[in-house]
Coordinates of C-alpha atoms and ligand atoms in Angstrom, one line a residue:
M25 CA 3.7 -13.1 -40.0
C26 CA 7.3 -14.3 -39.6
G27 CA 10.4 -12.1 -39.0
I28 CA 13.3 -12.2 -41.4
I29 CA 16.7 -10.6 -41.0
G30 CA 20.0 -10.6 -43.1
Y31 CA 23.4 -9.2 -42.8
V32 CA 26.4 -8.6 -45.0
G33 CA 29.5 -6.9 -43.7
T34 CA 32.8 -7.2 -41.8
E35 CA 31.3 -8.7 -38.6
D36 CA 30.3 -12.3 -37.7
A37 CA 26.9 -12.5 -39.0
V38 CA 25.6 -15.1 -36.6
P39 CA 25.2 -13.1 -33.4
I40 CA 23.8 -10.1 -35.3
I41 CA 21.2 -12.4 -36.8
V42 CA 20.3 -14.1 -33.6
E43 CA 20.0 -10.7 -31.7
G44 CA 17.9 -9.3 -34.5
L45 CA 15.7 -12.4 -34.5
K46 CA 15.1 -11.9 -30.8
K47 CA 13.7 -8.4 -31.7
L48 CA 11.4 -10.1 -34.3
E49 CA 10.2 -13.0 -32.4
Y50 CA 6.8 -11.2 -31.6
R51 CA 6.2 -11.8 -35.4
G52 CA 6.3 -15.5 -35.1
Y53 CA 7.7 -18.0 -32.6
D54 CA 7.2 -21.7 -33.5
S55 CA 10.6 -22.2 -35.2
A56 CA 13.7 -20.3 -36.3
G57 CA 16.7 -20.8 -38.4
V58 CA 20.0 -19.2 -39.7
A59 CA 21.9 -19.8 -42.9
I60 CA 25.4 -18.5 -43.4
C61 CA 27.3 -18.2 -46.6
Q62 CA 30.7 -20.0 -46.5
K63 CA 33.2 -20.8 -49.1
D64 CA 32.0 -24.5 -49.6
G65 CA 28.3 -24.1 -49.1
F66 CA 25.6 -22.9 -46.8
A67 CA 25.9 -23.6 -43.2
V68 CA 22.3 -24.1 -42.0
V69 CA 21.0 -24.6 -38.5
K70 CA 17.1 -24.7 -37.9
Q71 CA 15.1 -25.6 -35.0
E72 CA 11.4 -26.2 -34.1
G73 CA 10.4 -24.2 -31.0
R74 CA 11.4 -20.9 -29.5
L75 CA 14.5 -18.9 -30.3
N76 CA 16.3 -20.1 -27.3
A77 CA 16.1 -23.6 -28.9
L78 CA 17.9 -22.4 -31.8
E79 CA 20.4 -20.7 -29.8
A80 CA 21.1 -24.0 -27.9
R81 CA 21.6 -25.8 -31.3
L82 CA 24.0 -23.0 -32.4
A83 CA 25.9 -23.4 -29.2
E84 CA 26.3 -27.1 -30.0
R85 CA 27.1 -26.6 -33.6
P86 CA 28.7 -23.0 -34.0
I87 CA 28.7 -21.6 -37.4
A88 CA 30.3 -18.4 -38.5
G89 CA 30.5 -16.1 -41.7
H90 CA 30.2 -12.6 -42.9
M91 CA 26.9 -12.9 -44.7
G92 CA 23.7 -14.7 -43.6
I93 CA 19.9 -14.7 -43.3
G94 CA 17.8 -15.6 -40.3
H95 CA 14.0 -16.3 -39.8
T96 CA 11.5 -16.8 -37.0
R97 CA 8.4 -18.5 -38.1
W98 CA 4.6 -18.4 -37.6
A99 CA 3.5 -21.5 -39.5
T100 CA 1.0 -21.0 -42.4
H101 CA 1.9 -23.9 -44.7
G102 CA 3.2 -26.9 -43.2
E103 CA 3.3 -27.6 -39.3
P104 CA 6.1 -26.1 -37.2
S105 CA 9.1 -28.6 -37.7
D106 CA 12.7 -28.5 -38.4
A107 CA 12.2 -29.3 -42.1
N108 CA 9.5 -26.5 -42.6
S109 CA 11.7 -23.8 -40.8
H110 CA 13.5 -21.4 -42.8
P111 CA 16.0 -20.7 -44.4
H112 CA 15.2 -23.0 -47.3
V113 CA 18.1 -24.1 -49.6
G114 CA 17.5 -25.2 -53.1
S115 CA 18.4 -28.9 -53.9
R116 CA 21.6 -28.0 -55.7
N117 CA 22.7 -26.1 -52.5
M118 CA 23.2 -22.9 -54.5
I119 CA 20.3 -20.5 -53.3
A120 CA 19.2 -19.9 -49.6
V121 CA 16.0 -18.0 -48.9
V122 CA 13.8 -16.6 -46.1
H123 CA 10.5 -15.5 -46.8
N124 CA 7.5 -13.8 -44.9
G125 CA 4.2 -13.9 -46.6
I126 CA 2.3 -16.4 -48.6
I127 CA 3.2 -17.7 -52.1
E128 CA -0.6 -18.3 -53.5
N129 CA 0.4 -20.4 -56.5
Y130 CA 3.1 -22.4 -54.8
R131 CA 1.2 -25.7 -55.8
Q132 CA 1.4 -25.0 -59.5
L133 CA 5.1 -24.0 -59.3
K134 CA 6.0 -26.9 -57.1
E135 CA 4.3 -29.2 -59.7
F136 CA 6.1 -27.4 -62.6
L137 CA 9.4 -27.9 -60.7
E138 CA 8.9 -31.5 -59.7
K139 CA 8.1 -32.3 -63.4
K140 CA 11.6 -31.0 -64.2
G141 CA 12.9 -33.4 -61.5
V142 CA 13.4 -31.0 -58.6
P143 CA 12.9 -32.7 -55.2
F144 CA 11.4 -30.9 -52.4
I145 CA 11.8 -31.5 -48.6
S146 CA 9.4 -29.3 -46.9
Q147 CA 5.6 -28.8 -47.0
T148 CA 6.0 -25.0 -47.2
D149 CA 5.0 -22.5 -50.0
S150 CA 8.6 -20.9 -49.3
E151 CA 10.7 -23.6 -50.5
V152 CA 9.4 -23.0 -54.2
V153 CA 11.2 -19.6 -54.2
A154 CA 14.6 -21.1 -53.4
Q155 CA 14.1 -24.0 -55.7
L156 CA 12.7 -21.7 -58.6
C157 CA 15.6 -19.3 -58.1
E158 CA 18.1 -22.2 -58.5
Y159 CA 16.2 -23.2 -61.7
Y160 CA 16.5 -19.9 -63.2
Y161 CA 20.0 -19.0 -62.0
S162 CA 22.6 -18.9 -64.7
G163 CA 25.2 -16.7 -63.5
D164 CA 23.4 -13.5 -62.3
I165 CA 21.4 -13.6 -59.1
M166 CA 19.4 -10.4 -60.1
E167 CA 18.2 -11.9 -63.3
A168 CA 17.1 -15.1 -61.6
V169 CA 15.3 -13.2 -58.9
I170 CA 13.6 -11.0 -61.5
K171 CA 12.4 -14.2 -63.5
V172 CA 11.1 -15.7 -60.1
V173 CA 9.1 -12.7 -58.9
N174 CA 7.4 -12.6 -62.3
R175 CA 6.2 -16.0 -61.6
L176 CA 5.2 -15.5 -58.0
E177 CA 1.6 -14.7 -56.8
G178 CA 0.9 -13.7 -53.4
S179 CA 2.8 -11.7 -50.9
Y180 CA 6.5 -11.9 -49.9
A181 CA 9.4 -10.1 -48.3
L182 CA 12.4 -12.1 -49.2
G183 CA 16.1 -12.5 -48.2
I184 CA 18.1 -14.3 -50.8
M185 CA 21.8 -15.5 -51.0
C186 CA 23.5 -17.2 -53.9
L187 CA 26.7 -19.4 -53.3
E188 CA 28.2 -18.1 -56.4
E189 CA 28.0 -14.4 -55.3
P190 CA 29.1 -14.6 -51.8
D191 CA 29.2 -10.9 -51.4
T192 CA 25.6 -10.1 -52.3
L193 CA 22.5 -10.3 -50.2
V194 CA 19.4 -9.8 -52.1
A195 CA 16.1 -8.2 -50.7
V196 CA 12.6 -8.2 -52.3
K197 CA 9.4 -6.9 -51.3
K198 CA 5.8 -7.2 -52.2
D199 CA 3.0 -6.8 -49.7
N200 CA 5.1 -7.6 -46.8
P201 CA 7.4 -5.2 -44.8
L202 CA 11.1 -5.0 -45.4
I203 CA 13.5 -2.4 -44.4
I204 CA 17.2 -2.1 -45.2
G205 CA 19.6 -0.8 -42.6
V206 CA 23.0 0.7 -43.3
S207 CA 25.9 0.9 -40.8
G208 CA 29.6 1.4 -40.8
H209 CA 30.3 -2.2 -40.6
G210 CA 27.6 -3.6 -43.0
Q211 CA 24.2 -3.6 -44.3
F212 CA 20.9 -5.3 -43.1
I213 CA 17.6 -6.4 -44.2
A214 CA 14.8 -6.8 -41.5
S215 CA 11.1 -7.1 -41.2
D216 CA 11.1 -4.3 -38.6
V217 CA 13.4 -1.5 -37.5
P218 CA 13.9 -2.8 -33.8
A219 CA 15.9 -5.6 -35.3
V220 CA 18.7 -3.4 -36.5
L221 CA 18.4 -0.5 -34.0
K222 CA 21.4 -1.7 -32.0
H223 CA 23.7 -1.2 -35.1
T224 CA 22.0 1.7 -36.9
N225 CA 19.1 4.3 -37.2
K226 CA 19.6 4.8 -40.8
V227 CA 17.2 2.9 -42.9
Y228 CA 15.6 2.6 -46.3
Y229 CA 11.9 1.6 -46.6
L230 CA 11.5 -0.7 -49.5
N231 CA 8.3 -0.2 -51.6
D232 CA 6.4 -3.0 -53.1
K233 CA 8.0 -4.5 -56.3
E234 CA 11.4 -3.3 -55.3
I235 CA 14.7 -5.0 -55.1
A236 CA 17.8 -4.3 -53.0
M237 CA 21.2 -5.6 -53.8
L238 CA 23.3 -5.3 -50.5
R239 CA 27.1 -5.5 -50.5
K240 CA 29.6 -4.7 -47.6
G241 CA 30.0 -1.1 -48.7
D242 CA 26.8 -0.2 -50.6
V243 CA 23.1 -0.8 -51.4
R244 CA 21.5 -0.4 -54.8
F245 CA 17.9 -0.5 -55.6
F246 CA 16.0 -1.7 -58.6
N247 CA 12.4 -2.2 -59.8
F248 CA 11.3 -5.5 -61.4
D249 CA 12.3 -4.2 -64.7
K250 CA 15.9 -3.9 -63.4
E251 CA 15.8 -0.2 -63.7
P252 CA 18.0 1.5 -61.0
L253 CA 16.0 3.6 -58.2
Q254 CA 17.1 6.4 -56.2
K255 CA 15.7 6.1 -52.5
P256 CA 16.2 8.5 -49.7
V257 CA 17.9 7.1 -46.5
E258 CA 15.8 8.0 -43.4
T259 CA 16.7 8.4 -39.8
V260 CA 14.6 6.4 -37.4
T261 CA 13.8 8.4 -34.0
W262 CA 13.0 5.2 -32.1
N263 CA 15.3 4.6 -29.2
I264 CA 17.1 1.4 -28.7
D265 CA 15.8 1.4 -25.0
S266 CA 12.2 1.2 -26.2
A267 CA 12.9 -2.3 -27.8
E268 CA 14.6 -3.5 -24.6
K269 CA 12.8 -4.9 -21.5
G270 CA 14.8 -2.9 -19.1
G271 CA 14.5 -4.9 -16.1
W272 CA 10.7 -5.4 -16.4
P273 CA 9.5 -9.1 -16.3
H274 CA 7.6 -8.7 -19.5
F275 CA 7.4 -6.2 -22.4
M276 CA 3.8 -6.1 -21.8
L277 CA 4.0 -4.7 -18.3
K278 CA 6.8 -2.2 -19.4
E279 CA 4.6 -0.9 -22.2
I280 CA 1.5 -0.5 -19.9
M281 CA 3.6 1.4 -17.5
E282 CA 5.0 3.7 -20.4
Q283 CA 1.4 4.9 -21.1
P284 CA 1.5 8.3 -19.4
R285 CA 4.5 9.2 -21.5
I286 CA 3.0 7.8 -24.7
L287 CA -0.2 9.5 -24.1
R288 CA 1.6 13.0 -23.8
D289 CA 3.9 12.4 -26.7
T290 CA 1.0 11.5 -29.0
I291 CA -1.0 14.6 -27.6
N292 CA 1.9 16.7 -28.3
S293 CA 2.7 15.4 -31.7
A294 CA -1.1 15.8 -32.5
A295 CA -0.9 19.6 -31.5
G296 CA 2.1 19.9 -33.7
G297 CA 2.7 23.5 -34.9
G298 CA -0.7 24.9 -33.7
N299 CA -4.3 24.9 -34.2
G300 CA -5.8 22.1 -36.1
T301 CA -2.6 20.6 -37.3
V302 CA -4.0 17.1 -36.7
I303 CA -6.8 17.9 -39.4
G304 CA -3.9 18.8 -41.9
R305 CA -5.2 19.1 -45.3
L306 CA -8.6 17.4 -44.7
D307 CA -11.4 19.2 -46.2
V308 CA -13.8 18.1 -43.4
A309 CA -16.9 19.8 -44.9
R310 CA -16.7 17.5 -47.9
F311 CA -17.7 14.4 -45.8
N312 CA -21.2 13.2 -45.1
K313 CA -20.1 9.9 -43.4
I314 CA -17.1 8.6 -41.5
V315 CA -16.2 4.8 -41.5
L316 CA -13.7 3.5 -39.1
T317 CA -12.2 0.2 -40.0
A318 CA -9.5 -2.1 -38.4
C319 CA -8.8 -5.4 -36.8
G320 CA -8.7 -6.7 -33.2
S321 CA -7.7 -4.0 -30.6
A322 CA -7.6 -1.4 -33.3
Y323 CA -11.1 -2.1 -34.2
N324 CA -12.0 -1.7 -30.6
A325 CA -10.2 1.7 -30.7
G326 CA -12.6 2.6 -33.6
M327 CA -15.6 1.3 -31.5
V328 CA -14.5 3.9 -28.9
A329 CA -14.1 6.5 -31.4
R330 CA -17.3 6.1 -33.0
Y331 CA -19.0 7.6 -29.9
V332 CA -16.5 10.5 -29.8
F333 CA -17.0 11.4 -33.4
E334 CA -20.8 11.1 -33.4
R335 CA -20.9 13.3 -30.2
L336 CA -18.5 15.9 -31.3
C337 CA -19.0 16.0 -35.2
R338 CA -22.5 15.1 -35.5
L339 CA -22.0 12.9 -38.6
P340 CA -23.1 9.3 -39.2
V341 CA -20.3 7.0 -38.1
E342 CA -19.8 3.5 -38.8
V343 CA -17.3 1.0 -37.6
E344 CA -16.5 -2.1 -39.4
L345 CA -14.0 -5.0 -39.0
A346 CA -11.6 -4.6 -42.0
S347 CA -11.9 -8.3 -42.7
E348 CA -15.6 -7.8 -43.3
F349 CA -15.4 -4.2 -45.0
R350 CA -13.1 -5.7 -47.7
Y351 CA -15.6 -8.1 -48.9
R352 CA -18.8 -6.1 -48.5
D353 CA -20.2 -4.0 -51.1
T354 CA -20.1 -1.1 -48.9
V355 CA -22.0 2.1 -49.7
I356 CA -19.2 4.6 -49.7
D357 CA -18.1 7.2 -52.2
A358 CA -16.1 10.4 -52.5
K359 CA -18.0 12.0 -49.6
T360 CA -16.9 9.3 -47.2
L361 CA -14.0 9.6 -44.9
V362 CA -12.5 6.2 -44.1
I363 CA -10.3 6.0 -41.1
L364 CA -7.9 3.2 -40.9
I365 CA -6.4 2.2 -37.7
S366 CA -3.4 0.1 -37.3
Q367 CA -0.3 -0.2 -35.0
S368 CA 1.9 -2.0 -37.5
G369 CA 0.5 -0.5 -40.7
E370 CA 0.8 -3.9 -42.3
T371 CA -2.2 -5.9 -41.3
A372 CA -3.5 -7.6 -44.6
D373 CA -7.1 -7.1 -44.1
T374 CA -6.7 -3.4 -43.1
I375 CA -4.7 -2.8 -46.2
A376 CA -7.2 -4.5 -48.4
A377 CA -10.0 -2.4 -46.8
M378 CA -7.8 0.8 -47.5
R379 CA -7.5 -0.2 -51.1
E380 CA -11.2 -1.0 -51.4
A381 CA -11.9 2.5 -49.9
K382 CA -9.7 4.1 -52.4
S383 CA -11.0 2.3 -55.4
K384 CA -14.6 3.8 -54.5
E385 CA -13.0 7.2 -54.2
A386 CA -13.4 7.7 -50.5
T387 CA -10.7 9.7 -48.8
T388 CA -8.5 7.5 -46.5
L389 CA -6.9 8.6 -43.4
A390 CA -4.5 6.2 -41.5
I391 CA -3.7 6.3 -37.8
V392 CA -0.5 4.3 -37.7
N393 CA 2.4 3.7 -35.5
V394 CA 5.0 2.4 -37.8
V395 CA 6.6 4.8 -40.1
G396 CA 7.1 3.6 -43.5
S397 CA 4.7 1.0 -43.2
T398 CA 2.3 0.0 -46.3
I399 CA -0.7 1.8 -44.9
A400 CA 1.4 4.8 -43.9
K401 CA 2.7 5.1 -47.5
E402 CA -0.7 4.2 -49.4
A403 CA -3.2 6.2 -47.2
D404 CA -4.3 9.6 -48.6
E405 CA -3.4 11.1 -45.2
C406 CA -1.5 9.5 -42.2
L407 CA -1.3 10.4 -38.6
F408 CA 1.2 8.7 -36.5
T409 CA 0.8 7.6 -33.0
A410 CA 3.9 8.3 -30.9
A411 CA 4.0 4.8 -29.2
G412 CA 7.5 3.8 -30.2
P413 CA 8.2 0.2 -30.9
E414 CA 5.6 -2.1 -29.3
I415 CA 7.0 -5.6 -28.6
A416 CA 4.4 -7.5 -26.6
V417 CA 2.1 -9.2 -28.9
A418 CA -1.1 -7.9 -26.9
T419 CA -1.1 -4.2 -27.7
T420 CA -1.4 -1.8 -24.8
K421 CA 0.5 1.5 -25.4
A422 CA -0.3 1.6 -29.1
F423 CA -4.0 1.1 -28.3
S424 CA -3.9 4.0 -25.9
A425 CA -2.0 6.2 -28.4
Q426 CA -4.5 5.4 -31.1
L427 CA -7.4 6.4 -28.7
V428 CA -6.0 9.8 -27.8
L429 CA -5.0 10.6 -31.3
L430 CA -8.5 9.7 -32.5
Y431 CA -9.9 12.1 -29.6
C432 CA -7.6 14.9 -30.9
L433 CA -8.8 14.4 -34.4
A434 CA -12.5 14.3 -33.5
V435 CA -12.3 17.5 -31.5
R436 CA -10.5 19.3 -34.2
F437 CA -12.8 17.9 -36.7
G438 CA -15.9 19.1 -34.8
A439 CA -14.4 22.4 -34.3
R440 CA -13.5 22.8 -38.0
L441 CA -17.1 21.8 -39.0
G442 CA -18.5 24.3 -36.6
K443 CA -20.2 21.8 -34.4
L444 CA -18.1 22.7 -31.4
A445 CA -17.8 26.4 -30.0
E446 CA -14.3 27.7 -29.5
K447 CA -14.8 27.4 -25.7
E448 CA -15.9 23.8 -26.0
E449 CA -13.0 23.0 -28.1
R450 CA -10.7 24.5 -25.7
E451 CA -12.3 22.6 -22.8
M452 CA -12.2 19.4 -24.6
L453 CA -8.6 19.8 -25.5
A454 CA -7.7 20.6 -22.0
E455 CA -9.6 17.5 -20.9
I456 CA -7.5 15.3 -23.2
D457 CA -4.3 17.3 -22.0
G458 CA -5.1 16.1 -18.6
L459 CA -5.2 12.3 -19.5
P460 CA -1.5 11.5 -19.0
D461 CA -1.5 12.6 -15.4
K462 CA -4.7 10.8 -14.7
A463 CA -3.3 7.7 -16.3
A464 CA -0.3 8.0 -14.0
K465 CA -2.7 8.2 -10.9
V466 CA -4.5 5.0 -12.3
L467 CA -1.1 3.1 -12.5
E468 CA -0.6 4.0 -8.8
Q469 CA -3.3 1.5 -8.1
I470 CA -1.3 -1.3 -9.5
D471 CA -1.2 -3.3 -6.2
A472 CA -4.9 -3.3 -5.7
I473 CA -5.4 -4.5 -9.3
Q474 CA -2.7 -7.1 -8.9
K475 CA -4.3 -8.4 -5.8
Y476 CA -7.7 -8.6 -7.2
A477 CA -6.5 -10.3 -10.5
S478 CA -4.5 -12.9 -8.5
A479 CA -7.6 -14.3 -7.2
C480 CA -9.2 -14.6 -10.7
V481 CA -7.1 -17.3 -12.2
V482 CA -9.7 -19.8 -11.1
Y483 CA -12.5 -18.5 -13.5
K484 CA -13.5 -20.4 -16.5
S485 CA -15.3 -17.5 -18.0
I486 CA -15.3 -13.9 -17.3
F487 CA -18.0 -11.3 -18.7
F488 CA -17.3 -7.5 -19.3
I489 CA -20.2 -5.2 -19.4
G490 CA -20.7 -1.6 -20.1
R491 CA -23.0 0.9 -21.6
N492 CA -22.4 3.5 -24.3
I493 CA -18.7 4.2 -24.5
D494 CA -18.0 1.9 -21.6
Y495 CA -19.4 -0.9 -23.7
A496 CA -16.7 -0.1 -26.4
I497 CA -13.9 -0.2 -23.9
A498 CA -15.3 -3.4 -22.4
L499 CA -14.6 -5.1 -25.8
E500 CA -10.9 -4.4 -25.4
G501 CA -10.9 -5.6 -21.7
S502 CA -12.4 -8.9 -22.9
L503 CA -9.9 -9.2 -25.9
K504 CA -7.0 -8.5 -23.8
L505 CA -7.9 -11.0 -21.1
K506 CA -8.7 -13.9 -23.5
E507 CA -5.7 -13.4 -25.6
I508 CA -3.1 -13.7 -22.7
S509 CA -4.9 -15.6 -20.1
Y510 CA -6.7 -18.2 -22.2
I511 CA -9.8 -17.6 -20.1
H512 CA -13.0 -17.5 -22.1
S513 CA -14.5 -14.1 -22.1
E514 CA -17.2 -12.0 -23.7
A515 CA -18.2 -8.3 -23.7
Y516 CA -21.8 -7.2 -23.9
A517 CA -23.6 -4.0 -23.7
G518 CA -25.2 -3.9 -20.5
G519 CA -28.7 -3.7 -21.7
E520 CA -28.2 -7.0 -23.7
L521 CA -27.5 -9.1 -20.7
K522 CA -31.2 -10.0 -20.3
H523 CA -31.6 -10.8 -23.8
G524 CA -29.7 -14.1 -23.4
T525 CA -26.3 -13.9 -21.8
I526 CA -27.7 -13.7 -18.3
S527 CA -28.6 -17.4 -18.4
L528 CA -24.7 -17.9 -18.4
V529 CA -24.4 -16.2 -15.1
E530 CA -24.2 -18.6 -12.1
E531 CA -22.7 -19.0 -8.7
E532 CA -18.9 -17.6 -8.9
T533 CA -19.1 -16.0 -12.3
L534 CA -17.1 -12.9 -12.6
V535 CA -18.6 -9.9 -14.3
V536 CA -16.3 -6.7 -14.9
A537 CA -18.6 -3.7 -15.2
I538 CA -17.3 -0.6 -16.3
A539 CA -19.1 2.6 -15.3
N540 CA -18.0 6.0 -16.4
C541 CA -21.1 7.4 -18.1
E542 CA -22.8 9.5 -15.4
R543 CA -26.2 9.4 -17.0
L544 CA -26.1 5.5 -17.1
Y545 CA -24.7 4.8 -13.7
G546 CA -28.0 3.7 -12.4
K547 CA -28.5 1.3 -15.4
I548 CA -25.2 -0.3 -15.1
M549 CA -25.6 -0.5 -11.3
S550 CA -28.9 -2.4 -11.8
N551 CA -27.1 -4.8 -14.1
A552 CA -24.7 -5.4 -11.4
E553 CA -27.4 -6.0 -9.0
Q554 CA -29.1 -8.5 -11.2
V555 CA -25.9 -10.6 -11.9
I556 CA -25.1 -10.6 -8.2
S557 CA -28.5 -11.8 -7.2
R558 CA -27.6 -14.7 -9.5
G559 CA -24.5 -15.5 -7.6
A560 CA -22.1 -13.6 -9.6
K561 CA -19.3 -11.5 -8.3
V562 CA -18.8 -8.0 -9.8
L563 CA -15.6 -5.9 -10.3
L564 CA -16.6 -2.3 -10.9
I565 CA -14.1 -0.1 -12.9
G566 CA -14.9 3.6 -13.1
N567 CA -16.0 6.7 -11.2
C568 CA -19.4 5.6 -10.5
P569 CA -20.1 5.7 -6.6
Y570 CA -20.7 2.3 -5.1
A571 CA -20.8 0.5 -1.8
E572 CA -18.7 -2.7 -1.3
Q573 CA -21.0 -5.7 -0.8
N574 CA -19.1 -8.3 1.4
G575 CA -17.0 -9.9 -1.4
K576 CA -19.7 -9.7 -4.1
L577 CA -19.0 -6.2 -5.3
S578 CA -15.4 -4.7 -5.4
G579 CA -14.3 -1.8 -7.3
I580 CA -11.3 0.2 -8.8
R581 CA -12.1 3.8 -8.7
L582 CA -10.8 6.0 -11.6
P583 CA -10.1 9.8 -11.5
E584 CA -13.0 12.0 -12.6
C585 CA -12.8 12.3 -16.1
A586 CA -15.2 13.5 -19.1
D587 CA -17.0 10.3 -20.1
L588 CA -16.0 10.5 -23.7
F589 CA -12.2 10.0 -22.9
S590 CA -12.6 7.9 -19.8
P591 CA -11.8 4.6 -22.0
S592 CA -8.2 5.9 -21.8
L593 CA -8.2 5.3 -18.0
S594 CA -10.5 2.3 -17.8
V595 CA -8.4 0.4 -20.4
I596 CA -5.3 0.7 -18.1
V597 CA -6.9 -1.1 -15.3
L598 CA -8.3 -3.6 -17.9
Q599 CA -4.8 -4.2 -19.2
L600 CA -3.3 -4.7 -15.7
F601 CA -6.1 -7.0 -14.9
A602 CA -5.4 -9.2 -17.9
Y603 CA -1.7 -9.1 -17.3
Y604 CA -1.9 -10.1 -13.7
V605 CA -4.4 -13.0 -14.3
A606 CA -1.9 -14.3 -17.0
A607 CA 1.0 -13.7 -14.8
N608 CA -0.5 -15.6 -12.0
K609 CA -1.2 -18.7 -14.4
G610 CA 2.4 -18.5 -15.2
L611 CA 1.8 -18.0 -19.0
D612 CA 4.1 -16.7 -21.6
I613 CA 2.5 -13.2 -21.7
D614 CA 4.6 -11.6 -24.3
K615 CA 4.0 -14.4 -26.9
P616 CA 0.6 -15.9 -26.3
R617 CA 0.0 -19.1 -28.1
N618 CA -1.2 -19.1 -31.7
L619 CA -0.8 -15.3 -32.0
A620 CA 1.6 -13.1 -33.8
K621 CA 1.8 -9.3 -33.6
S622 CA 1.6 -8.5 -37.3
V623 CA -1.0 -10.4 -39.2
T624 CA 0.2 -9.9 -42.6
V625 CA -2.0 -12.8 -43.9
E626 CA -5.7 -13.0 -44.3
Ligands
LIG711 C1 -4.5 -7.5 -29.7 C2 -3.8 -7.1 -30.9 C3 -4.4 -7.5 -32.1 C4 -4.2 -6.2 -33.0 C5 -4.5 -6.5 -34.4 C6 -4.4 -5.3 -35.5 O1 -3.8 -7.1 -28.5 O2 -2.7 -6.6 -30.7 O3 -5.7 -7.7 -32.1 O4 -4.8 -5.0 -32.6 O5 -4.0 -7.7 -34.9 O6 -3.0 -5.0 -35.6 P1 -2.6 -3.7 -36.1 O7 -3.1 -2.6 -35.3 O8 -1.2 -4.0 -36.3 O9 -3.4 -3.6 -37.4

């Protein structure tokens, strides 16, 4: 969590930093701050609250300079407050630091420094980095930084300025993302590409345990042994417009509406140069088991994919939360394919699951949206979703891109294994190819979905049910609703209702039922009847035929679609439903309370 940015160049750093922080606010938004290196000291402005509170403070107390660092925080150690906000400056006012990550041994380091008489003013783990750097500084910032990192345990992306070296910005990365942008007027550090896209699409991706020394005209890279490194500059293909709201009230709505295009782009990129591209070098015959592992919505994408892989590849498939997988003594080996799903490619638990799988000699295949991310770099194989930058904290388009890429992978995998005849493979791919147009048709029902959702703000609890693959996508519908609307919600397999949950159903409970599996229509409809007879209302999403029941049963009809791929259509209704419930409650949809987009801590 947390977003960091830094700039050194010929322009005024403050507006560049504030603008960049706006693009990183999805990473944390409980406080923010800026430090500028000036001749006689650091000018620091920090403010608890959203970024606009920092902007207001900066308007009251303008600061300026050509080198600076900024931070937007998601608190881990120490409550959100001005004192705990970054940047942190050492007690001798010599070093200023922004940090994303967690310094696990900060207590020991703090004790060590306090014994030497260093006073601390915050409760954060991050302040020790600034204080320790001052402690070690004796005329060479790089020397001091290397001494510091050799004592740090944990994860960190750092931006560091030293008053005595006012033309040098230092960046360090270990287990948290950090990119370096280079432009005609100056150099940048940032947690994510959108923060610098306005100025440049030329970036370097720092690897773990690398240091970058940025000056106005150049960037140099070193490892922790101070040896120089050569790194390739890369060109980002993301477009600046995709990181702007472009007239939409929220990024989430914009990103939902972009989905037909994102599906098309992802399908095209999966098709690549021809048959089987998405399989790449995978020796599919080698595997006797597939494990899908991820967190949150990405885990739900894995839940959907399980049904698809099982049906098309006829292999045992397990789905596991990455946070559980990493600590279980899982039975996997060199014959297991572990598929990691992650939008950011930086989720701490998913990274740990990947490393665990590699240590057991499984092959790791990542489905990732962010090029240059840790998972993209470390997995044995990586497939990229073509979702572009996703800004809203609640994922929508990246989730849809994950689903469609997993479908393509499963079809090619099954065909390569000989489990799908050529004709079946062609038919499946044609079905997938039709999804973007069908998604556009679903979006045409936006008004009906909005109208239904607007009346749902009154519910205290909403249940989602489905059977088979519809159950898997019900999990995502429920997660989406609770994270942005703060309405309690749970998803159940339809068949589980009568094993306990139905006791919660009473007058005016809302049950959202998803029904796309033809052979199970009858069963899900009888679940709907059971809850209606206990006073509930039902919203039916799918292509199951139904008759409206005077206010008790309403429906959103989806285009015909093979049941295996129908989650791509259901999810659009579920996203819009969640969005409009939250919008009608007047909530901060793009930045739900307590959440951050990229969960880089456990
Ligand atoms: C929910 C959401 C989260 C993420 C989860 C994993 O809308 O966005 O549940 O899906 O934090 O993140 P990534 O995909 O970046 O690994």
